[in-house]
XYZ file of C-alpha atoms in Angstrom:
721
model
C -50.917 -44.598 17.388
C -48.725 -42.479 19.689
C -45.623 -43.656 17.835
C -47.208 -42.750 14.512
C -48.133 -39.271 15.716
C -44.594 -38.766 17.072
C -43.097 -39.852 13.765
C -45.329 -37.466 11.810
C -44.489 -34.615 14.161
C -40.752 -35.186 13.791
C -41.084 -35.469 10.033
C -43.016 -32.204 9.860
C -40.405 -30.448 12.008
C -37.550 -31.738 9.901
C -39.346 -30.709 6.725
C -39.897 -27.222 8.062
C -36.264 -26.855 9.134
C -35.133 -28.017 5.707
C -37.178 -25.359 3.977
C -35.250 -22.411 2.624
C -35.405 -19.347 4.807
C -35.636 -15.966 3.046
C -32.037 -15.029 3.874
C -30.930 -18.179 2.050
C -32.838 -17.324 -1.139
C -30.434 -15.918 -3.788
C -33.349 -14.548 -5.821
C -34.365 -12.056 -3.142
C -32.804 -8.574 -2.814
C -29.725 -8.534 -0.607
C -31.197 -5.996 1.811
C -34.300 -8.147 2.332
C -32.148 -11.207 2.990
C -30.006 -9.294 5.489
C -33.083 -8.081 7.378
C -34.502 -11.601 7.574
C -31.277 -13.059 8.921
C -30.872 -10.189 11.373
C -34.329 -10.906 12.811
C -33.370 -14.511 13.593
C -30.221 -13.764 15.619
C -29.936 -13.424 19.390
C -28.065 -10.470 20.884
C -25.124 -12.705 21.763
C -25.021 -14.141 18.236
C -25.126 -10.668 16.738
C -22.091 -9.500 18.692
C -20.164 -12.660 17.825
C -20.667 -11.889 14.151
C -19.249 -8.387 14.704
C -15.811 -9.684 15.711
C -13.179 -10.430 13.084
C -13.200 -14.120 13.870
C -16.932 -14.723 13.346
C -17.894 -18.221 14.533
C -20.392 -20.530 12.877
C -24.013 -20.170 14.013
C -24.887 -23.798 13.583
C -28.566 -23.568 14.433
C -29.056 -21.303 11.404
C -26.531 -22.974 9.123
C -24.178 -19.969 9.099
C -20.601 -21.073 8.535
C -17.429 -19.644 10.032
C -16.042 -16.423 8.550
C -13.051 -14.219 9.328
C -12.887 -10.572 8.315
C -9.089 -10.507 8.518
C -7.150 -11.565 5.433
C -4.102 -9.925 3.857
C -3.163 -9.140 0.262
C -0.755 -6.219 0.458
C 1.263 -7.315 -2.584
C -0.017 -10.836 -3.094
C -2.118 -13.138 -0.922
C -0.396 -12.947 2.458
C 0.028 -15.314 5.370
C -1.862 -18.118 3.649
C 0.658 -20.508 2.200
C 1.993 -20.480 -1.340
C 1.136 -17.493 -3.523
C 2.705 -15.164 -6.058
C 4.754 -12.516 -4.194
C 4.763 -9.219 -6.079
C 7.024 -6.252 -5.241
C 6.061 -4.073 -2.304
C 3.441 -1.467 -3.085
C 6.021 1.340 -3.075
C 7.754 -0.509 -5.894
C 4.443 -0.812 -7.731
C 3.749 2.907 -7.250
C 7.147 3.676 -8.790
C 5.847 2.193 -12.042
C 3.319 5.039 -12.422
C 1.319 2.328 -14.184
C -2.073 1.970 -12.505
C -3.398 -0.194 -15.354
C -0.708 -2.779 -14.656
C -1.347 -2.492 -10.911
C -4.993 -3.370 -11.548
C -3.848 -6.415 -13.536
C -1.630 -7.422 -10.610
C -4.480 -7.275 -8.112
C -6.813 -9.070 -10.488
C -4.278 -11.905 -10.330
C -4.122 -11.559 -6.550
C -7.897 -11.809 -6.251
C -7.902 -14.919 -8.479
C -5.502 -16.595 -6.080
C -7.435 -15.350 -3.058
C -10.737 -16.732 -4.331
C -9.185 -20.149 -4.945
C -7.691 -20.250 -1.471
C -10.951 -19.170 0.172
C -12.853 -21.842 -1.731
C -10.382 -24.461 -0.572
C -10.697 -23.270 3.036
C -14.491 -23.210 2.982
C -14.561 -26.836 1.906
C -11.636 -27.822 4.088
C -10.612 -26.609 7.519
C -12.944 -23.626 7.493
C -12.676 -19.879 6.943
C -10.092 -19.080 9.580
C -7.875 -16.022 9.821
C -6.231 -15.114 6.484
C -8.427 -17.643 4.651
C -11.575 -15.660 3.969
C -12.854 -13.120 1.417
C -12.369 -9.838 3.292
C -8.931 -8.361 2.586
C -7.502 -5.511 4.632
C -5.710 -3.725 1.813
C -4.832 -1.212 0.309
C -2.936 1.008 2.725
C -3.530 4.453 1.242
C -2.018 6.548 4.007
C 0.292 9.328 2.840
C 3.988 8.551 3.354
C 4.635 11.974 4.882
C 7.932 11.087 6.608
C 10.557 8.626 5.290
C 11.272 7.365 8.794
C 7.918 5.583 9.041
C 8.528 1.827 8.876
C 5.130 1.064 7.343
C 5.591 3.557 4.556
C 6.693 0.605 2.418
C 3.039 -0.545 2.495
C 1.791 2.693 0.912
C 1.904 4.206 -2.548
C 4.083 7.165 -1.672
C 3.797 10.765 -0.565
C 1.425 12.171 -3.173
C -2.390 12.223 -2.732
C -3.153 11.913 -6.443
C -0.761 9.045 -7.191
C -1.991 7.254 -4.073
C -5.585 7.748 -5.228
C -4.955 6.333 -8.692
C -3.034 3.344 -7.363
C -5.623 2.697 -4.648
C -8.514 2.775 -7.118
C -6.661 0.280 -9.323
C -6.071 -2.060 -6.360
C -9.719 -1.993 -5.275
C -10.983 -2.627 -8.798
C -8.612 -5.550 -9.165
C -9.618 -7.069 -5.835
C -13.366 -6.508 -5.895
C -13.934 -7.302 -9.553
C -16.167 -5.544 -12.084
C -19.014 -3.430 -10.735
C -21.500 -5.204 -12.986
C -20.606 -8.688 -11.702
C -23.308 -10.598 -9.825
C -21.106 -10.943 -6.765
C -18.137 -9.100 -5.368
C -14.976 -11.044 -6.007
C -13.513 -9.937 -2.662
C -14.093 -7.099 -0.202
C -11.218 -4.608 -0.252
C -10.465 -2.320 2.683
C -8.976 1.207 2.549
C -6.802 1.851 5.596
C -5.972 3.489 8.011
C -8.693 6.135 8.357
C -7.661 8.806 8.930
C -4.524 10.963 9.352
C -2.169 8.090 10.019
C 1.490 7.631 9.106
C 3.365 6.637 12.231
C 5.262 6.579 14.426
C 5.074 2.908 15.354
C 6.492 2.998 18.844
C 3.674 5.069 20.368
C 0.774 4.422 18.037
C -1.476 3.087 20.822
C -1.241 6.345 22.768
C -0.368 8.974 20.154
C -2.565 12.029 19.634
C -2.418 14.159 16.460
C -2.913 17.731 17.631
C -3.541 21.057 15.889
C -3.817 19.593 12.409
C -4.782 22.321 9.930
C -8.014 21.671 8.047
C -6.145 22.288 4.806
C -3.768 19.410 5.496
C -6.656 17.147 6.422
C -8.620 17.803 3.251
C -5.822 18.319 0.680
C -3.394 15.657 1.867
C -4.803 13.032 4.212
C -8.343 12.513 2.883
C -8.308 12.646 -0.969
C -7.296 9.024 -1.511
C -10.022 7.759 0.819
C -12.601 9.877 -0.977
C -11.483 8.525 -4.344
C -11.710 4.906 -3.208
C -15.196 5.468 -1.810
C -16.675 7.450 -4.680
C -14.767 6.075 -7.686
C -13.884 2.506 -6.756
C -16.768 1.641 -4.426
C -14.490 0.179 -1.792
C -16.517 -2.015 0.547
C -14.541 -1.563 3.773
C -12.693 1.168 5.640
C -10.314 0.500 8.549
C -10.045 3.119 11.277
C -6.624 3.861 12.726
C -5.104 3.478 16.181
C -4.276 7.034 17.137
C -6.347 9.914 18.410
C -6.935 13.102 16.462
C -7.557 16.142 18.657
C -8.041 13.853 21.639
C -10.595 11.475 20.117
C -9.706 7.944 18.934
C -10.158 7.448 15.189
C -12.355 4.368 15.795
C -14.725 6.511 17.863
C -14.632 9.599 15.639
C -18.210 10.442 14.738
C -16.931 13.261 12.535
C -14.838 10.906 10.405
C -17.042 7.829 10.353
C -20.471 9.444 10.143
C -20.219 13.018 8.919
C -17.386 12.641 6.380
C -17.548 9.004 5.277
C -21.279 8.380 5.275
C -23.006 11.779 5.107
C -20.641 13.681 2.807
C -19.142 10.888 0.690
C -22.059 8.457 0.719
C -20.085 5.429 1.933
C -22.419 2.428 2.302
C -19.917 -0.255 3.293
C -18.598 -1.390 6.635
C -15.948 -0.016 8.975
C -13.513 -2.253 10.800
C -11.152 -1.366 13.610
C -7.441 -1.887 13.414
C -6.381 -4.799 15.588
C -6.565 -3.862 19.262
C -7.752 -0.323 18.508
C -10.879 -0.615 20.688
C -8.780 -1.916 23.587
C -6.678 1.226 23.147
C -9.585 3.327 24.448
C -8.867 1.947 27.941
C -6.725 3.424 30.777
C -3.425 1.769 29.819
C -3.508 3.461 26.412
C -5.622 6.455 25.251
C -7.652 6.412 28.469
C -10.810 7.919 27.017
C -13.105 5.461 28.853
C -12.763 3.248 31.911
C -14.358 -0.055 30.870
C -14.566 -2.434 27.939
C -18.331 -1.985 27.854
C -17.926 1.754 27.362
C -15.192 1.265 24.763
C -17.318 -1.116 22.714
C -20.403 1.064 22.980
C -18.780 4.302 21.765
C -17.043 2.490 18.919
C -20.243 0.949 17.566
C -22.242 4.142 18.042
C -19.605 6.034 16.015
C -19.910 3.474 13.228
C -17.145 0.883 13.767
C -18.960 -2.263 12.665
C -16.270 -4.941 13.023
C -13.717 -5.238 15.783
C -10.366 -6.847 15.286
C -9.868 -7.811 18.908
C -12.033 -9.074 21.753
C -13.734 -6.052 23.343
C -17.008 -6.473 21.429
C -17.768 -9.572 23.469
C -18.842 -7.022 26.100
C -21.579 -5.519 23.922
C -24.438 -7.584 25.401
C -23.519 -6.264 28.846
C -23.244 -2.767 27.406
C -26.834 -3.129 26.157
C -27.991 -4.311 29.563
C -26.306 -1.317 31.184
C -27.977 1.094 28.771
C -24.713 2.223 27.161
C -25.934 1.243 23.698
C -29.176 -0.007 22.168
C -29.680 -3.255 20.324
C -30.886 -1.141 17.407
C -27.390 0.414 17.181
C -25.924 -3.070 17.017
C -28.422 -4.067 14.337
C -27.379 -1.072 12.238
C -23.763 -2.211 12.231
C -24.444 -5.906 11.836
C -26.759 -5.295 8.892
C -23.819 -3.776 6.983
C -21.724 -6.866 7.727
C -24.422 -9.239 6.550
C -24.871 -7.226 3.359
C -21.113 -7.494 2.782
C -21.165 -11.275 3.104
C -24.227 -11.501 0.886
C -22.503 -9.408 -1.786
C -19.752 -12.033 -1.839
C -22.238 -14.853 -2.321
C -21.015 -16.201 1.001
C -24.419 -17.676 1.873
C -25.180 -18.937 -1.660
C -24.536 -22.335 -3.258
C -21.169 -22.506 -5.026
C -22.714 -23.182 -8.394
C -24.438 -19.788 -8.255
C -21.251 -17.798 -7.491
C -19.180 -17.092 -10.598
C -15.869 -16.695 -8.719
C -15.903 -20.260 -7.365
C -15.080 -21.489 -10.863
C -11.536 -20.079 -10.939
C -9.153 -23.033 -11.389
C -6.664 -23.891 -8.663
C -3.879 -23.785 -11.219
C -3.836 -19.954 -11.120
C -2.084 -19.954 -7.726
C 1.581 -19.094 -8.294
C 1.048 -19.771 -11.984
C 3.583 -19.051 -14.692
C 1.439 -16.152 -15.911
C 1.320 -14.579 -12.476
C 5.060 -14.979 -12.015
C 5.590 -13.201 -15.314
C 3.307 -10.407 -14.069
C 5.448 -10.173 -10.930
C 8.524 -9.783 -13.147
C 6.871 -7.131 -15.280
C 5.785 -4.917 -12.379
C 9.172 -5.378 -10.652
C 10.955 -4.167 -13.808
C 8.709 -1.143 -14.191
C 9.229 -0.102 -10.555
C 13.035 -0.021 -10.588
C 14.298 3.572 -10.577
C 17.643 4.509 -12.106
C 18.698 7.359 -9.805
C 22.035 8.155 -11.432
C 24.346 6.720 -14.087
C 27.656 8.048 -15.395
C 27.580 5.706 -18.361
C 28.585 2.472 -16.657
C 25.122 1.033 -17.293
C 23.915 -0.961 -19.043
C 26.449 -3.723 -18.525
C 27.169 -6.138 -21.320
C 25.787 -9.637 -20.842
C 28.528 -12.208 -21.133
C 29.298 -15.710 -20.034
C 33.010 -15.195 -20.677
C 34.981 -16.175 -17.592
C 37.660 -13.564 -18.291
C 35.077 -10.820 -18.677
C 33.187 -11.808 -15.533
C 36.334 -11.864 -13.426
C 36.180 -8.082 -13.512
C 32.796 -8.023 -11.663
C 32.087 -8.847 -8.015
C 28.718 -8.855 -6.267
C 28.860 -7.631 -2.682
C 26.597 -6.556 0.140
C 24.205 -7.851 2.819
C 21.138 -7.917 0.556
C 22.702 -9.747 -2.375
C 21.686 -13.266 -1.393
C 18.679 -12.584 0.842
C 15.446 -13.910 -0.636
C 13.307 -13.104 2.413
C 14.292 -9.416 2.185
C 12.669 -9.279 -1.225
C 9.303 -10.449 0.122
C 8.700 -7.237 2.092
C 6.137 -7.470 4.891
C 2.594 -8.874 5.041
C 3.894 -11.345 2.497
C 2.954 -14.679 1.057
C 5.363 -17.522 0.344
C 6.531 -17.981 -3.260
C 7.393 -21.251 -4.929
C 10.872 -19.791 -5.493
C 12.650 -16.462 -5.349
C 15.273 -15.037 -7.687
C 17.729 -13.220 -5.410
C 19.783 -10.285 -6.620
C 22.850 -12.498 -6.768
C 21.055 -15.231 -8.685
C 19.585 -12.761 -11.155
C 22.968 -11.173 -11.787
C 24.593 -14.557 -12.281
C 21.783 -15.543 -14.672
C 22.523 -12.461 -16.753
C 26.281 -12.033 -16.421
C 27.571 -15.546 -15.881
C 27.511 -18.267 -13.235
C 31.113 -17.524 -12.262
C 30.400 -14.042 -10.898
C 31.987 -13.925 -7.451
C 30.042 -13.000 -4.315
C 31.595 -11.321 -1.277
C 29.203 -10.596 1.665
C 31.373 -7.662 2.671
C 29.552 -6.213 5.659
C 26.491 -6.576 7.856
C 23.243 -4.790 7.123
C 23.656 -2.608 10.204
C 26.151 -2.301 13.017
C 24.029 -4.570 15.173
C 20.560 -5.931 14.463
C 18.413 -8.672 15.930
C 18.364 -11.569 13.517
C 20.872 -9.952 11.168
C 22.328 -13.134 9.738
C 24.065 -11.239 6.942
C 26.688 -10.128 9.427
C 28.064 -13.648 9.889
C 31.616 -14.002 8.602
C 32.077 -10.345 7.723
C 35.095 -8.328 8.765
C 36.723 -4.928 8.218
C 36.533 -2.934 4.944
C 40.257 -3.528 4.407
C 39.805 -7.316 4.651
C 36.488 -6.894 1.630
C 38.828 -5.279 -0.411
C 41.266 -8.203 -0.189
C 38.464 -10.524 -1.248
C 37.434 -8.226 -4.103
C 40.972 -8.459 -5.432
C 41.521 -7.158 -8.956
C 37.855 -6.865 -9.844
C 37.091 -3.568 -11.529
C 33.325 -3.327 -10.939
C 31.480 -3.994 -7.669
C 27.704 -4.407 -7.714
C 26.923 -3.522 -4.113
C 23.541 -4.770 -2.886
C 22.813 -2.657 0.163
C 20.176 -0.486 1.815
C 17.975 -1.797 4.599
C 15.570 -4.702 5.071
C 12.101 -5.634 6.336
C 13.942 -7.246 9.244
C 14.575 -3.778 10.646
C 11.799 -1.588 9.148
C 8.138 -2.438 9.443
C 5.160 -2.482 11.759
C 5.694 -2.118 15.544
C 8.862 -4.188 15.557
C 11.235 -5.126 18.352
C 14.693 -4.773 16.836
C 17.909 -3.607 18.387
C 19.912 -1.713 15.814
C 21.391 1.772 15.531
C 19.054 4.038 13.597
C 15.880 2.027 14.170
C 13.112 2.205 16.792
C 9.971 0.123 16.902
C 10.100 -0.573 13.175
C 10.631 3.077 12.267
C 13.971 4.696 11.528
C 15.548 7.380 13.672
C 17.840 8.277 10.779
C 17.470 7.969 7.021
C 21.214 7.697 6.462
C 22.658 4.513 4.992
C 23.852 2.235 7.859
C 27.481 2.971 8.721
C 29.014 -0.445 7.947
C 27.807 -0.171 4.364
C 28.878 3.446 4.102
C 32.402 2.490 5.221
C 32.706 -0.292 2.676
C 31.462 1.823 -0.218
C 34.001 4.520 0.624
C 36.798 1.972 0.861
C 35.854 0.509 -2.508
C 35.863 3.942 -4.108
C 39.234 4.836 -2.609
C 40.622 1.576 -3.992
C 39.608 2.665 -7.476
C 36.676 0.308 -7.917
C 33.701 1.269 -10.047
C 30.554 0.886 -7.939
C 26.981 0.121 -8.950
C 24.867 0.565 -5.831
C 21.542 -1.289 -5.580
C 19.474 0.249 -2.802
C 16.889 -2.029 -1.228
C 14.420 -0.224 1.019
C 10.778 0.532 1.590
C 11.296 4.270 1.251
C 13.856 7.035 0.886
C 17.444 6.553 2.076
C 19.820 9.508 2.306
C 22.518 8.555 -0.207
C 24.394 11.838 -0.460
C 27.921 10.431 0.121
C 27.129 7.424 -2.066
C 25.928 9.664 -4.893
C 29.440 11.101 -5.026
C 31.232 7.750 -4.709
C 29.165 5.472 -6.944
C 29.058 5.262 -10.717
C 25.386 4.282 -10.755
C 22.608 3.975 -8.169
C 19.380 2.070 -8.629
C 16.425 2.051 -6.231
C 15.160 -1.531 -6.321
C 12.801 -1.567 -3.264
C 11.857 -5.065 -2.035
C 11.222 -6.574 -5.422
C 9.200 -9.709 -4.704
C 9.898 -13.187 -5.962
C 11.161 -12.004 -9.371
C 13.059 -8.996 -8.045
C 16.509 -10.402 -8.762
C 15.666 -11.151 -12.368
C 14.108 -7.703 -12.819
C 17.262 -6.016 -11.509
C 19.475 -8.111 -13.774
C 17.326 -7.192 -16.781
C 17.804 -3.513 -15.997
C 21.544 -3.811 -15.288
C 22.164 -5.438 -18.656
C 19.811 -3.235 -20.643
C 17.448 -6.047 -21.515
C 14.885 -3.751 -19.940
C 15.287 0.006 -20.209
C 14.453 1.473 -16.778
C 11.294 3.562 -16.558
C 10.488 3.752 -12.839
C 9.914 7.112 -11.125
C 10.211 7.984 -7.450
C 6.873 8.117 -5.601
C 8.675 9.806 -2.700
C 11.295 12.516 -2.227
C 14.828 11.324 -1.523
C 16.261 13.874 0.908
C 19.955 14.697 1.268
C 20.193 14.002 4.997
C 18.340 14.008 8.321
C 18.649 17.776 8.715
C 16.031 18.286 5.983
C 13.303 16.463 7.942
C 10.810 18.095 10.352
C 9.876 16.551 13.713
C 8.512 13.053 13.075
C 5.605 13.658 15.489
C 4.447 16.797 13.677
C 1.608 15.922 11.291
C 1.463 19.320 9.632
C 2.613 19.236 6.032
C 4.882 22.286 6.390
C 8.207 21.515 4.677
C 7.106 17.914 4.011
C 7.100 16.046 0.714
C 7.802 17.652 -2.647
C 4.572 19.625 -2.357
C 5.804 21.747 0.569
C 9.548 21.025 0.932
C 11.584 24.257 0.776
C 15.022 22.710 0.392
C 16.852 20.964 -2.417
C 16.375 17.162 -2.418
C 18.968 14.653 -3.482
C 16.493 13.091 -5.915
C 13.081 14.733 -6.413
C 9.662 13.142 -6.511
C 8.984 11.766 -9.979
C 12.705 11.418 -10.780
C 13.995 8.475 -12.779
C 16.539 8.080 -15.573
C 16.529 5.968 -18.710
C 19.186 4.551 -21.069
C 17.820 6.970 -23.638
C 16.838 10.642 -23.534
C 13.593 12.512 -24.130
C 12.790 16.000 -25.343
C 9.569 17.981 -24.667
C 8.119 20.648 -26.957
C 4.894 22.329 -28.010
C 3.186 22.471 -24.628
C -0.331 23.871 -24.795
C -3.621 23.632 -22.945
C -7.009 23.347 -24.586
C -9.733 23.763 -22.027
C -8.617 21.407 -19.294
C -6.646 19.118 -21.613
C -2.860 19.360 -21.702
C -1.005 18.560 -24.903
C 2.762 18.138 -25.288
C 5.070 16.534 -27.849
C 7.660 14.070 -26.549
C 10.565 12.784 -28.633
C 12.946 9.941 -27.888
C 16.255 11.608 -28.785
C 18.467 8.631 -27.937
C 19.498 5.407 -29.620
C 17.385 3.017 -27.539
C 13.667 2.391 -27.329
C 12.350 3.596 -24.002
C 9.414 4.652 -21.845
C 8.891 8.193 -20.606
C 6.504 9.048 -17.762
C 4.928 12.405 -18.633
C 3.928 14.149 -15.408
C 1.511 17.050 -14.960
C 1.599 19.246 -11.859
C -0.833 21.949 -10.760
C -0.301 25.205 -8.900
C -2.639 28.075 -8.087
C -0.428 31.202 -8.046
C -2.872 33.257 -5.974
C -2.758 30.696 -3.170
C 0.395 31.587 -1.273
C -0.298 29.051 1.497
C -0.919 26.146 -0.850
C 1.457 23.529 -2.184
C 4.251 24.627 -4.527
C 2.922 22.080 -6.979
C 0.838 18.943 -6.795
C 0.587 16.028 -9.207
C -2.702 15.988 -11.146
C -1.993 13.696 -14.099
C 0.547 11.343 -15.671
C 0.939 9.001 -18.612
C 3.481 6.342 -19.582
C 4.583 6.758 -23.195
C 6.518 4.052 -25.078
C 8.740 5.541 -27.794
C 11.116 3.883 -30.209
C 14.494 5.512 -30.794
C 13.920 8.729 -32.703
C 10.119 8.524 -32.406
C 8.064 11.629 -31.673
C 4.515 11.620 -30.291
C 1.973 14.158 -29.158
C 0.570 13.231 -25.750
C -2.788 14.483 -24.489
C -3.674 14.228 -20.798
C -7.228 15.094 -19.814
C -7.766 16.867 -16.517
C -11.377 16.696 -15.318
C -12.616 19.805 -13.550
C -12.380 18.156 -10.112
C -8.586 17.869 -10.540
C -8.493 21.641 -9.986
C -10.087 21.402 -6.528
C -8.041 23.168 -3.866
C -8.618 24.229 -0.293
C -10.576 27.449 -0.156
C -9.836 29.199 3.145
C -12.730 31.592 2.624
C -15.314 28.811 2.718
C -13.296 26.098 4.545
C -14.096 23.652 1.762
C -12.420 21.872 -1.127
C -13.679 23.413 -4.344
C -12.633 24.715 -7.745
C -11.809 28.346 -7.089
C -12.220 30.454 -10.249
C -8.988 32.018 -11.483
C -5.607 31.246 -13.018
C -3.832 27.920 -12.568
C -0.367 26.897 -13.722
C 0.042 23.477 -15.311
C 3.614 22.207 -15.239
C 4.539 19.324 -17.525
C 7.748 17.321 -17.638
C 9.816 14.363 -16.482
C 9.853 14.989 -12.705
C 8.708 17.457 -10.051
C 11.988 19.417 -10.291
C 11.388 22.920 -11.670
C 14.176 22.612 -14.233
C 12.409 19.585 -15.735
C 9.052 21.296 -16.178
C 7.430 23.495 -18.820
C 4.613 25.789 -17.697
C 1.332 26.868 -19.227
C -1.402 28.975 -17.581
C -5.088 28.139 -17.784
C -8.077 30.055 -16.470
C -10.843 28.117 -14.797
């Protein structure tokens, strides 16, 4: 009898445990499910789930999850994936529709990889469904090593690109589940430097700069794209760490903008509150408590393990922890993370999409569109030929010519194969094209393998021989510019640059080639602006090719030979030299970017040439719509990027002009088309010093329309709002 009773008791217990708990019921509202699960967790379990590496809670059947995955320009740090060009190269396309297509492909690959991990080794770092991208900080200074991760120096362009990225990653708003969770970073007022980011304090930042420059992209991603995550930055602003800024996280994000998602810290940012860094608190318990109370829900790091002790010491309440954790649980529920696979639409994406032919073609397309022809005296396009005699006149040279890893940028994945610049050129111009390394990337750099076997400029020249044209593949590399790096090279510090000049070994070789009578096509690889003033006088053509991803070499070859007519435009100002730059540590926008720069740049924001020419006429404004006629006046089909800039003449302290609209226009040779660009009323919002707010101030506004931000390329019409 006792055995029978024991058996029945065990059976009843097992039956009860097997019953579905409310948080596991996909038919219930997400908020109800989150509240049920929250009520079942211990304090220690709650805090474990608030760290980026969230362990499994086996007693409740909660599987492992990690909030940290990367998809800067393709799924990163998680094996094979399609590697697209760096985001600066994508921004240069001025094609946010294509960028959304790119990140739709990225999210397809990410979902497949997460599904494989969930049913394999588990959702470890870089394997999960929370992706810490896009980086929508403003690239205010070309020396910042992480500027390559952004979409340039303009708030509007950054907003449009960021919205496209989020929509591609998170999927349609009307889908049952979020495809992924995207994360806008780094909030707020962050753009270097790298070497002191754990102690740096941004002081005396004007409110105008905050609201007109540093915040607009974040607002757009919250209110237009519904981004699910925000990452707070390392530094302090006016003495207070960003990850403990109640003003930013509560008042601006949640109260003013209505952000409902979660906030994660940058990695180690909560530790930075301690004495060795910002020194705003003395203990880890205090650091964790003030971060959570401000609204930082997830920590990338290990300080939140001290939250239970912080509760016991009265530094924070368990209710505060519940508030944060509830947002995290809602995020996972939106993904379908606790639901059966057959009820989540995104689990049905086939594995064959990873590094597929279609995605590789998309990588080629966006790489082509992002290449910017900076100058050309008629040498381009080159004629494709496999004739040995013809190809003997061309030599490929330079430290970046045969470097596939350079093309991957940073935060990268690993492609099936990469078309280097050299390989692409040989594919287009003939397999017998000679390659001469020529010179190192820099005078001395850690890991600079390109320097091996190089010698003096006089000895390059001997190797070049009687060649008439040199395609020089130079610039810099992710080996020396990036995030908080330890490299030893002249002109670089901590991943940032101390100079924007082209490294001297390359400069010497280019000059020697010119003096020897060679015609030079300079391919500049970089994550941002390089001062190419001497080279602009010595070279016959210069192309900005960024770090072009796995298809970058083929894209460059297509442009060199005219198979693709270049249409890229600069998303940053290319300055003449270092003397035109303000102090790197000064976050005020005075004399920064095309919006406030008082000097004459080498190449202006929005600049980019074509193998054809375009003519503008008939500019007029109807209401807030701008209309202009564009004609292709050349002999080749081409794409023009029509750009619209805004200026409020009565605002003497405001920007000289600021981008407020653009449109890519494909025109056949001789074709004429009238282009209409709609400008919603909110595009006219400016900083109003009388009310200390962003608003549409009634009055006259100038709309400037043309092919770049340079005044000589713009036509002007005045509208009254």
